GROMACS .gro file of C-alpha atoms in nm:
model
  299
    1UNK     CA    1   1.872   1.519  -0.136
    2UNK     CA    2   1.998   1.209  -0.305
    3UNK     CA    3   1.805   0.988  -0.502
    4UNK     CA    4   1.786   0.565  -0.584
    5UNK     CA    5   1.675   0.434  -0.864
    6UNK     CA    6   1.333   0.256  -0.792
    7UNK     CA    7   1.394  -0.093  -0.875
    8UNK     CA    8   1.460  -0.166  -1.264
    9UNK     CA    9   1.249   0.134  -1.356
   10UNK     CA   10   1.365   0.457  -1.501
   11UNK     CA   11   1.214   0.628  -1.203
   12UNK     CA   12   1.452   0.821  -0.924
   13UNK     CA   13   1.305   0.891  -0.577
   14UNK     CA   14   1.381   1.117  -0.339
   15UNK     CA   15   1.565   0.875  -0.004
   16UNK     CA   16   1.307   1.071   0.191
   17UNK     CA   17   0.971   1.075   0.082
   18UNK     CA   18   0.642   1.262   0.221
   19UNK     CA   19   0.361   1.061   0.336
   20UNK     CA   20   0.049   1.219   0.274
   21UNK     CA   21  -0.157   1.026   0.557
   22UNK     CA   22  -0.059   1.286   0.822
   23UNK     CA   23  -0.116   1.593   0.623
   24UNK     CA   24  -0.389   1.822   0.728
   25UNK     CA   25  -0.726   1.869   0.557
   26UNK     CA   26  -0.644   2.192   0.594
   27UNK     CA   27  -0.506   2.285   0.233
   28UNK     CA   28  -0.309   2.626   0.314
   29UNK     CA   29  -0.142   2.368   0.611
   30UNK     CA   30  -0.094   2.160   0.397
   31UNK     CA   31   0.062   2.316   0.126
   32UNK     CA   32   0.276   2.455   0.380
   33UNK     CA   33   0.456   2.117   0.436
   34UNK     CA   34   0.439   2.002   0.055
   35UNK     CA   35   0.656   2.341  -0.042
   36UNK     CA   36   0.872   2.275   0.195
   37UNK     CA   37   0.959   1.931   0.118
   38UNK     CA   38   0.983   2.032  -0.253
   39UNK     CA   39   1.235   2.326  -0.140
   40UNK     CA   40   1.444   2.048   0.036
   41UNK     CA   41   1.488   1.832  -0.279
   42UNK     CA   42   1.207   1.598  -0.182
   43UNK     CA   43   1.076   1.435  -0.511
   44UNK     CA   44   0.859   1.147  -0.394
   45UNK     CA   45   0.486   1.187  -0.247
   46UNK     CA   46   0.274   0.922  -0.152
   47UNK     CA   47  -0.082   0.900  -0.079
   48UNK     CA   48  -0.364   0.641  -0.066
   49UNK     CA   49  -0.702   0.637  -0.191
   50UNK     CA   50  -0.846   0.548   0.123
   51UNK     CA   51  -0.695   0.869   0.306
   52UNK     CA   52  -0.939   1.113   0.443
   53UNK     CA   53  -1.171   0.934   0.189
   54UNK     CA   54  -1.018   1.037  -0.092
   55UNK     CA   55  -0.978   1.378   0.048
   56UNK     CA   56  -0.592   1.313   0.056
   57UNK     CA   57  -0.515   1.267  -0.287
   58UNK     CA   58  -0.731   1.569  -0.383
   59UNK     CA   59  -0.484   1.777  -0.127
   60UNK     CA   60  -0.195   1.652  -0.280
   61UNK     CA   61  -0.305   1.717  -0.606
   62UNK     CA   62  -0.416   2.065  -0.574
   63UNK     CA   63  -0.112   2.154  -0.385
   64UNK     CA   64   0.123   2.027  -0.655
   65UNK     CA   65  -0.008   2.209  -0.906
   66UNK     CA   66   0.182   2.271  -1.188
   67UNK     CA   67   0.484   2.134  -1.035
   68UNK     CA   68   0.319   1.760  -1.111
   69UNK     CA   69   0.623   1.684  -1.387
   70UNK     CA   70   0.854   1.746  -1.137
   71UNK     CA   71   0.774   1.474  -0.894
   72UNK     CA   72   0.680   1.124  -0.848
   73UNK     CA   73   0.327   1.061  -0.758
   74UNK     CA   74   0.246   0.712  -0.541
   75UNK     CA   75  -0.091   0.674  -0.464
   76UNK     CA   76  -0.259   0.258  -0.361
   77UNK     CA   77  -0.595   0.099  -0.412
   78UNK     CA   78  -0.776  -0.186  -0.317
   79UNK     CA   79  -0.967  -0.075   0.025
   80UNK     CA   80  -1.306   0.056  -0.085
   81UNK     CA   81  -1.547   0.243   0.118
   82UNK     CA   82  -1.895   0.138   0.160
   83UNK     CA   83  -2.131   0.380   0.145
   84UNK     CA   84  -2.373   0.405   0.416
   85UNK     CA   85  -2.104   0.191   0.631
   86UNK     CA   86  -1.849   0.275   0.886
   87UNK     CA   87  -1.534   0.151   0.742
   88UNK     CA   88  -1.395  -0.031   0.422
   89UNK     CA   89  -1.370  -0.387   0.292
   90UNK     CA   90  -1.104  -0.550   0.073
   91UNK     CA   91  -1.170  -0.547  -0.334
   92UNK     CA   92  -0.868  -0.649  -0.526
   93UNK     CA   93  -1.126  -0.759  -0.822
   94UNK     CA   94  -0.982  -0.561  -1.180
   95UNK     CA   95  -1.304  -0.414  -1.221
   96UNK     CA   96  -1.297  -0.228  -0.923
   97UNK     CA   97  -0.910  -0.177  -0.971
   98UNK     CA   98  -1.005  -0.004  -1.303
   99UNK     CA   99  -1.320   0.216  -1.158
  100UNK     CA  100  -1.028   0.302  -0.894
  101UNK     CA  101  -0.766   0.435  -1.116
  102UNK     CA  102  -0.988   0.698  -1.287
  103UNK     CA  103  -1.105   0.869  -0.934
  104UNK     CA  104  -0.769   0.862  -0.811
  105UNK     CA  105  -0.666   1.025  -1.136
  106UNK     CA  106  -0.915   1.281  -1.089
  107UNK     CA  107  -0.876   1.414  -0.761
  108UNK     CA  108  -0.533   1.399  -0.806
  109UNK     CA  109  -0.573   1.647  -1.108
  110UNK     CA  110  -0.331   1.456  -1.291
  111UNK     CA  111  -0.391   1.227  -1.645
  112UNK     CA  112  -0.091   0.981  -1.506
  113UNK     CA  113   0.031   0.811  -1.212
  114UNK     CA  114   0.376   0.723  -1.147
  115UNK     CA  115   0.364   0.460  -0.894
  116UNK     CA  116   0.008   0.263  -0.816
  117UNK     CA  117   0.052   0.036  -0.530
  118UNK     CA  118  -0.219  -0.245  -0.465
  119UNK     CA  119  -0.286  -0.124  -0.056
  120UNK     CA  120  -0.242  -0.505   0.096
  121UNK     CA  121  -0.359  -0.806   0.020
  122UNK     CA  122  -0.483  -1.184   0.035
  123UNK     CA  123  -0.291  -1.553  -0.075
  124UNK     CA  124  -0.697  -1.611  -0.234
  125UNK     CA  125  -0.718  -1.257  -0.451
  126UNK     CA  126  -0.700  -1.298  -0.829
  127UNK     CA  127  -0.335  -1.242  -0.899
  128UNK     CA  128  -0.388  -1.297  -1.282
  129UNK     CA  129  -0.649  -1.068  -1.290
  130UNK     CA  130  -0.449  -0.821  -1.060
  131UNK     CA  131  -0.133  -0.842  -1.265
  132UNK     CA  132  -0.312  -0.810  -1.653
  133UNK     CA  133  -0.477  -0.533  -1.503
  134UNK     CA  134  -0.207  -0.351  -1.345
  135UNK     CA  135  -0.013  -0.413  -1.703
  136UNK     CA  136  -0.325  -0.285  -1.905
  137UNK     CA  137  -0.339   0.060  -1.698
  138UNK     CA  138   0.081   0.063  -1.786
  139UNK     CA  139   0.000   0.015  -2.156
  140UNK     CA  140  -0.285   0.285  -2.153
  141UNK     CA  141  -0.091   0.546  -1.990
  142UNK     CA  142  -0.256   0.539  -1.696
  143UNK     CA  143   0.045   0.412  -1.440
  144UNK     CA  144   0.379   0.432  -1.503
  145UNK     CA  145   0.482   0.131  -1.250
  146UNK     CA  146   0.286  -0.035  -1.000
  147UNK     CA  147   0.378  -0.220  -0.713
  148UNK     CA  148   0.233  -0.351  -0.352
  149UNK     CA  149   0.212  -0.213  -0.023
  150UNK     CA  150   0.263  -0.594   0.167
  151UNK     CA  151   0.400  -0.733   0.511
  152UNK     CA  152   0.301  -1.066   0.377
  153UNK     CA  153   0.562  -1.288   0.240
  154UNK     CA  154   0.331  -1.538   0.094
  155UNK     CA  155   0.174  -1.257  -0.083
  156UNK     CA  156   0.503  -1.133  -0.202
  157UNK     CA  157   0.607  -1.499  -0.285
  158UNK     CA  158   0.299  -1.484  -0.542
  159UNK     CA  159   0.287  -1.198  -0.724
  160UNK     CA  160   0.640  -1.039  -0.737
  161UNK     CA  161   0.741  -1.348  -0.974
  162UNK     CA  162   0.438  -1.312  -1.172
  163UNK     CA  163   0.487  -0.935  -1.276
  164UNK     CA  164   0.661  -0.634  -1.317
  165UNK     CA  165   0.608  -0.441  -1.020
  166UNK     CA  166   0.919  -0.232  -0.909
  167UNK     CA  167   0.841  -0.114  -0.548
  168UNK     CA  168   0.718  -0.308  -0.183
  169UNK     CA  169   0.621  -0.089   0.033
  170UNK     CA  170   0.647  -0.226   0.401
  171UNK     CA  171   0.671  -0.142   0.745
  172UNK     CA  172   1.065  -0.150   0.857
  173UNK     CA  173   1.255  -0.013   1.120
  174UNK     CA  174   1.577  -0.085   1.365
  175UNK     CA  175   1.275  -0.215   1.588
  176UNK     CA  176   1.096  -0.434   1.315
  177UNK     CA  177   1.389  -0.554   1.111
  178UNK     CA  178   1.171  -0.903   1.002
  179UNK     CA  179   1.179  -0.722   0.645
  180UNK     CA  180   1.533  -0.826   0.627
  181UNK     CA  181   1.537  -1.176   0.531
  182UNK     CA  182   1.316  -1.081   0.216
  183UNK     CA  183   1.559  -0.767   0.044
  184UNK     CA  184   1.675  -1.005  -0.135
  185UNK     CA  185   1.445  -1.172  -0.282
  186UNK     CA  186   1.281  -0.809  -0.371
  187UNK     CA  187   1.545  -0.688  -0.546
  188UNK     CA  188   1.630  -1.014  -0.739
  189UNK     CA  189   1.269  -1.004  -0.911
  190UNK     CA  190   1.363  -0.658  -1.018
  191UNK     CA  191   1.164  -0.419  -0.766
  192UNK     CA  192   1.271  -0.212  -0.455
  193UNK     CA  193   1.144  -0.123  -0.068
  194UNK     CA  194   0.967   0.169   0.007
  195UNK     CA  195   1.001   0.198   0.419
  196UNK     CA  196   0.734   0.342   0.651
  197UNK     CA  197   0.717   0.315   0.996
  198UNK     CA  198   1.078   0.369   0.999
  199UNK     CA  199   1.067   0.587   1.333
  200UNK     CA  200   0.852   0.332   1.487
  201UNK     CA  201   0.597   0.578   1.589
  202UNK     CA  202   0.875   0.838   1.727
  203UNK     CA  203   1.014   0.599   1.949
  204UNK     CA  204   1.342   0.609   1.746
  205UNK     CA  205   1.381   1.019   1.746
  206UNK     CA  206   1.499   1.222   2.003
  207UNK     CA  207   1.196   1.298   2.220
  208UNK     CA  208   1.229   0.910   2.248
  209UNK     CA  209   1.179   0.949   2.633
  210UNK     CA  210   0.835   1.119   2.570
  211UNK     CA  211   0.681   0.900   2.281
  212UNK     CA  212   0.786   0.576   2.528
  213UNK     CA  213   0.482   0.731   2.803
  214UNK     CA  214   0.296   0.676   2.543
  215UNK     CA  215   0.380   0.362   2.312
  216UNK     CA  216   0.388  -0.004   2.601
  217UNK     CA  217   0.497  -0.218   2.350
  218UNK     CA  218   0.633  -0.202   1.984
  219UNK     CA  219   0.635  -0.491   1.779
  220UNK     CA  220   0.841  -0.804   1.930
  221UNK     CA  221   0.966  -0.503   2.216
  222UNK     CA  222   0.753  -0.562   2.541
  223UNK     CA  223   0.759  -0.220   2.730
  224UNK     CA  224   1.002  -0.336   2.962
  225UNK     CA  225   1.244  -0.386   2.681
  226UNK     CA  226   1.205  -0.086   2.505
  227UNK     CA  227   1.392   0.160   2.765
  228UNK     CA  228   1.650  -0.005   2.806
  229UNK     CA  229   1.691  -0.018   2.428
  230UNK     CA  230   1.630   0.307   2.318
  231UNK     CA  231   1.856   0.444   2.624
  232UNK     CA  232   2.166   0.217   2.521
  233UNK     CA  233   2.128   0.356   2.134
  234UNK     CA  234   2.079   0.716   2.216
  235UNK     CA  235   2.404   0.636   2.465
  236UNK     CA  236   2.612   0.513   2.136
  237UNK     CA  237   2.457   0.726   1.868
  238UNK     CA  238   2.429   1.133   1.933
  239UNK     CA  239   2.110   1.175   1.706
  240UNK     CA  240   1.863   0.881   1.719
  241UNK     CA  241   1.619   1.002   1.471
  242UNK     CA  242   1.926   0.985   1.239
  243UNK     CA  243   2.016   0.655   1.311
  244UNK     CA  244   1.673   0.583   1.188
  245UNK     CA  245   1.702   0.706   0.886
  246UNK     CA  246   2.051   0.598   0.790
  247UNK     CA  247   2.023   0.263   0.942
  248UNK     CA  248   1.741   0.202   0.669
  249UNK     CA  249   1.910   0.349   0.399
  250UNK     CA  250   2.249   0.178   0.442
  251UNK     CA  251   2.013  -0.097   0.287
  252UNK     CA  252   2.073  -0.132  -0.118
  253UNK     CA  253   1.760  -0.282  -0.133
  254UNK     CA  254   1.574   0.028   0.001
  255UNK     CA  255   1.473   0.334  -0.249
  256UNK     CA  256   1.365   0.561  -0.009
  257UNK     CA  257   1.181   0.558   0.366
  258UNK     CA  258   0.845   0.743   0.387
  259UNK     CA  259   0.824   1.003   0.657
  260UNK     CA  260   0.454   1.191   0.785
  261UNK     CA  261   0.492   1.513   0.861
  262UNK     CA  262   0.191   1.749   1.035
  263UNK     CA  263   0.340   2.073   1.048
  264UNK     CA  264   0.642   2.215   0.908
  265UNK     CA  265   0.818   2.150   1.215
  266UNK     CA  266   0.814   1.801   1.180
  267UNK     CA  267   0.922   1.794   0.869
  268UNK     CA  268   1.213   2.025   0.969
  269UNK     CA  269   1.314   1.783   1.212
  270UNK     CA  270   1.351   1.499   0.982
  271UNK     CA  271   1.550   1.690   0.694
  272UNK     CA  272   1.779   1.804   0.956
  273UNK     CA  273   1.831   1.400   1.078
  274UNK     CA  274   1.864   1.340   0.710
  275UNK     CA  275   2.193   1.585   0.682
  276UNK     CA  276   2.300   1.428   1.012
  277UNK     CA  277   2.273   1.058   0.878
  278UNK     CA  278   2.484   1.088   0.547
  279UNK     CA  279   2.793   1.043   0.773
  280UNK     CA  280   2.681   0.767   0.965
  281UNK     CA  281   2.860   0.418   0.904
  282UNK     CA  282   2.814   0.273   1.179
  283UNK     CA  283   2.621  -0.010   1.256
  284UNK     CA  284   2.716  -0.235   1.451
  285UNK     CA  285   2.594  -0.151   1.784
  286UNK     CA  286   2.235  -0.086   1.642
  287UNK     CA  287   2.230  -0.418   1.546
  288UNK     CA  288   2.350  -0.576   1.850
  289UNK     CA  289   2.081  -0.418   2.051
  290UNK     CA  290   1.820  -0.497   1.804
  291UNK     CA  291   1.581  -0.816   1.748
  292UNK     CA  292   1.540  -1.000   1.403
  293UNK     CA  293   1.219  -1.128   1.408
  294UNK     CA  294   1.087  -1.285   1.087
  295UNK     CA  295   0.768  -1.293   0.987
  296UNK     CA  296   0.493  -1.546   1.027
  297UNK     CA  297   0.373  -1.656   0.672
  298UNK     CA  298   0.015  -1.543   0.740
  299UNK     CA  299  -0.309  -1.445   0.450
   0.00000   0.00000   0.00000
């Protein structure tokens, strides 16, 4: 398993990274699928506090175990539960930010984190506040690098310039390419993109045919568009879910792409599209059948 150097930090991911949102609550299950991925090189784990309600990161943690200083550990905060109500709402405030930190550490049985991602956010959140906060918890020990989890480029326009953060996380795939236009602002201000979504719900493996009974429309893709799509690049390209991977990893500006995995089988599948996609050069026909949508500057 290669690694890329994570921005300008002195961290080195894994180009595949687990996701821990799919992981069972089920911790032998689990454990199963975070062995494996260890066993295949992967270094990189990422999980959220708002996973499971919490319940993720305590998973992950466990299941590490001693292992911890061998990996990189990404976990994201800003979407809090209410107690008593069904859902979450937004609180980017550095209080809350700083109440965070300390119950991610602890479930994650770890006194450090090496990646703490803010998990969205708003043009009208305190990005002063956000970034001196983000710096204390570096200075403390606490983080090691922080970063954003962000579709938003007027979001990204704000606080990338104002701080240090070395990673965007952001959705990104040969059918949602509008991350393209922004790689290079990214990696000029010193920080690097973390991919999910990059199978576009399993429409770009090879049980393509089965996920499209299921999936109408996919970003700017109307369901009408999407067969013919997927048909013509599984027609060029012998191993679609390898195209996936390699088509977002031909990008310099990419670190890694996060993959879920529910069973070891899954998991299986991707490592083996991983081998498959070191040889892969070329690109040219994914691109010509692909859209380059850009994205709306929204809050």
């Amino acid at each position: 398993m290669k690694k890329r150097q994570l921005g300008s930090s002195d961290l080195f991911i894994s180009e595949i990274s687990l996701g821990g949102m799919s992981l069972s609550t089920d911790k032998e299950q689990a454990a199963s699928i975070v062995d494996m991925a260890l066993d295949a090189g992967i270094n990189y784990f990422d999980t959220a506090d708002l996973y499971d309600f919490g319940v993720n990161e305590a998973i992950i943690g466990e299941t590490l175990g001693k292992r911890r200083q061998d990996i990189i550990l990404a976990t994201k905060v800003g979407n809090r539960w209410t107690e008593g109500v069904d859902g979450w709402h937004w609180d980017a405030s550095p209080s809350y930010i700083k109440e965070a930190v300390h119950a991610s550490l602890q479930r994650l049985g770890t006194d450090y984190i090496d990646v703490y991602q803010l998990h969205g956010g708003t043009i009208e959140d305190d990005w002063d506040g956000i970034v001196h906060t983000f710096e204390d918890l570096k200075k403390d020990g606490l983080i090691r690098a922080y970063g954003i989890s962000s579709i938003r480029p007027n979001v990204l326009q704000r606080f990338l310039p104002a701080s240090s953060a070395k990673i965007v996380m952001m959705q990104y795939s040969m059918l949602d390419r509008r991350p393209e236009e922004w790689f290079d602002f990214i990696g000029n201000e010193g920080a690097s993109v973390v991919t999910r979504g990059t199978v576009a719900k399993g429409l770009l493996t090879n049980t393509w045919k089965e996920r499209l009974q299921r999936e109408h429309s996919y970003n700017a893709y109307t369901a009408a568009e999407l067969a013919p799509t997927l048909a013509s690049l599984a027609k060029h390209y012998d191993d679609l879910h390898a195209l996936a991977l390699a088509f977002n990893l031909k990008e310099t500006a990419i670190a890694s792409t996060v993959v879920g995995a529910s069973s070891q089988e899954q998991l299986a599948q991707t490592l083996t599209a991983y081998e498959n996609s070191l040889g892969l050069l070329d690109f040219a026909t994914a691109k010509q059948l692909t859209k380059t949508e850009q994205y709306q500057d929204h809050r």
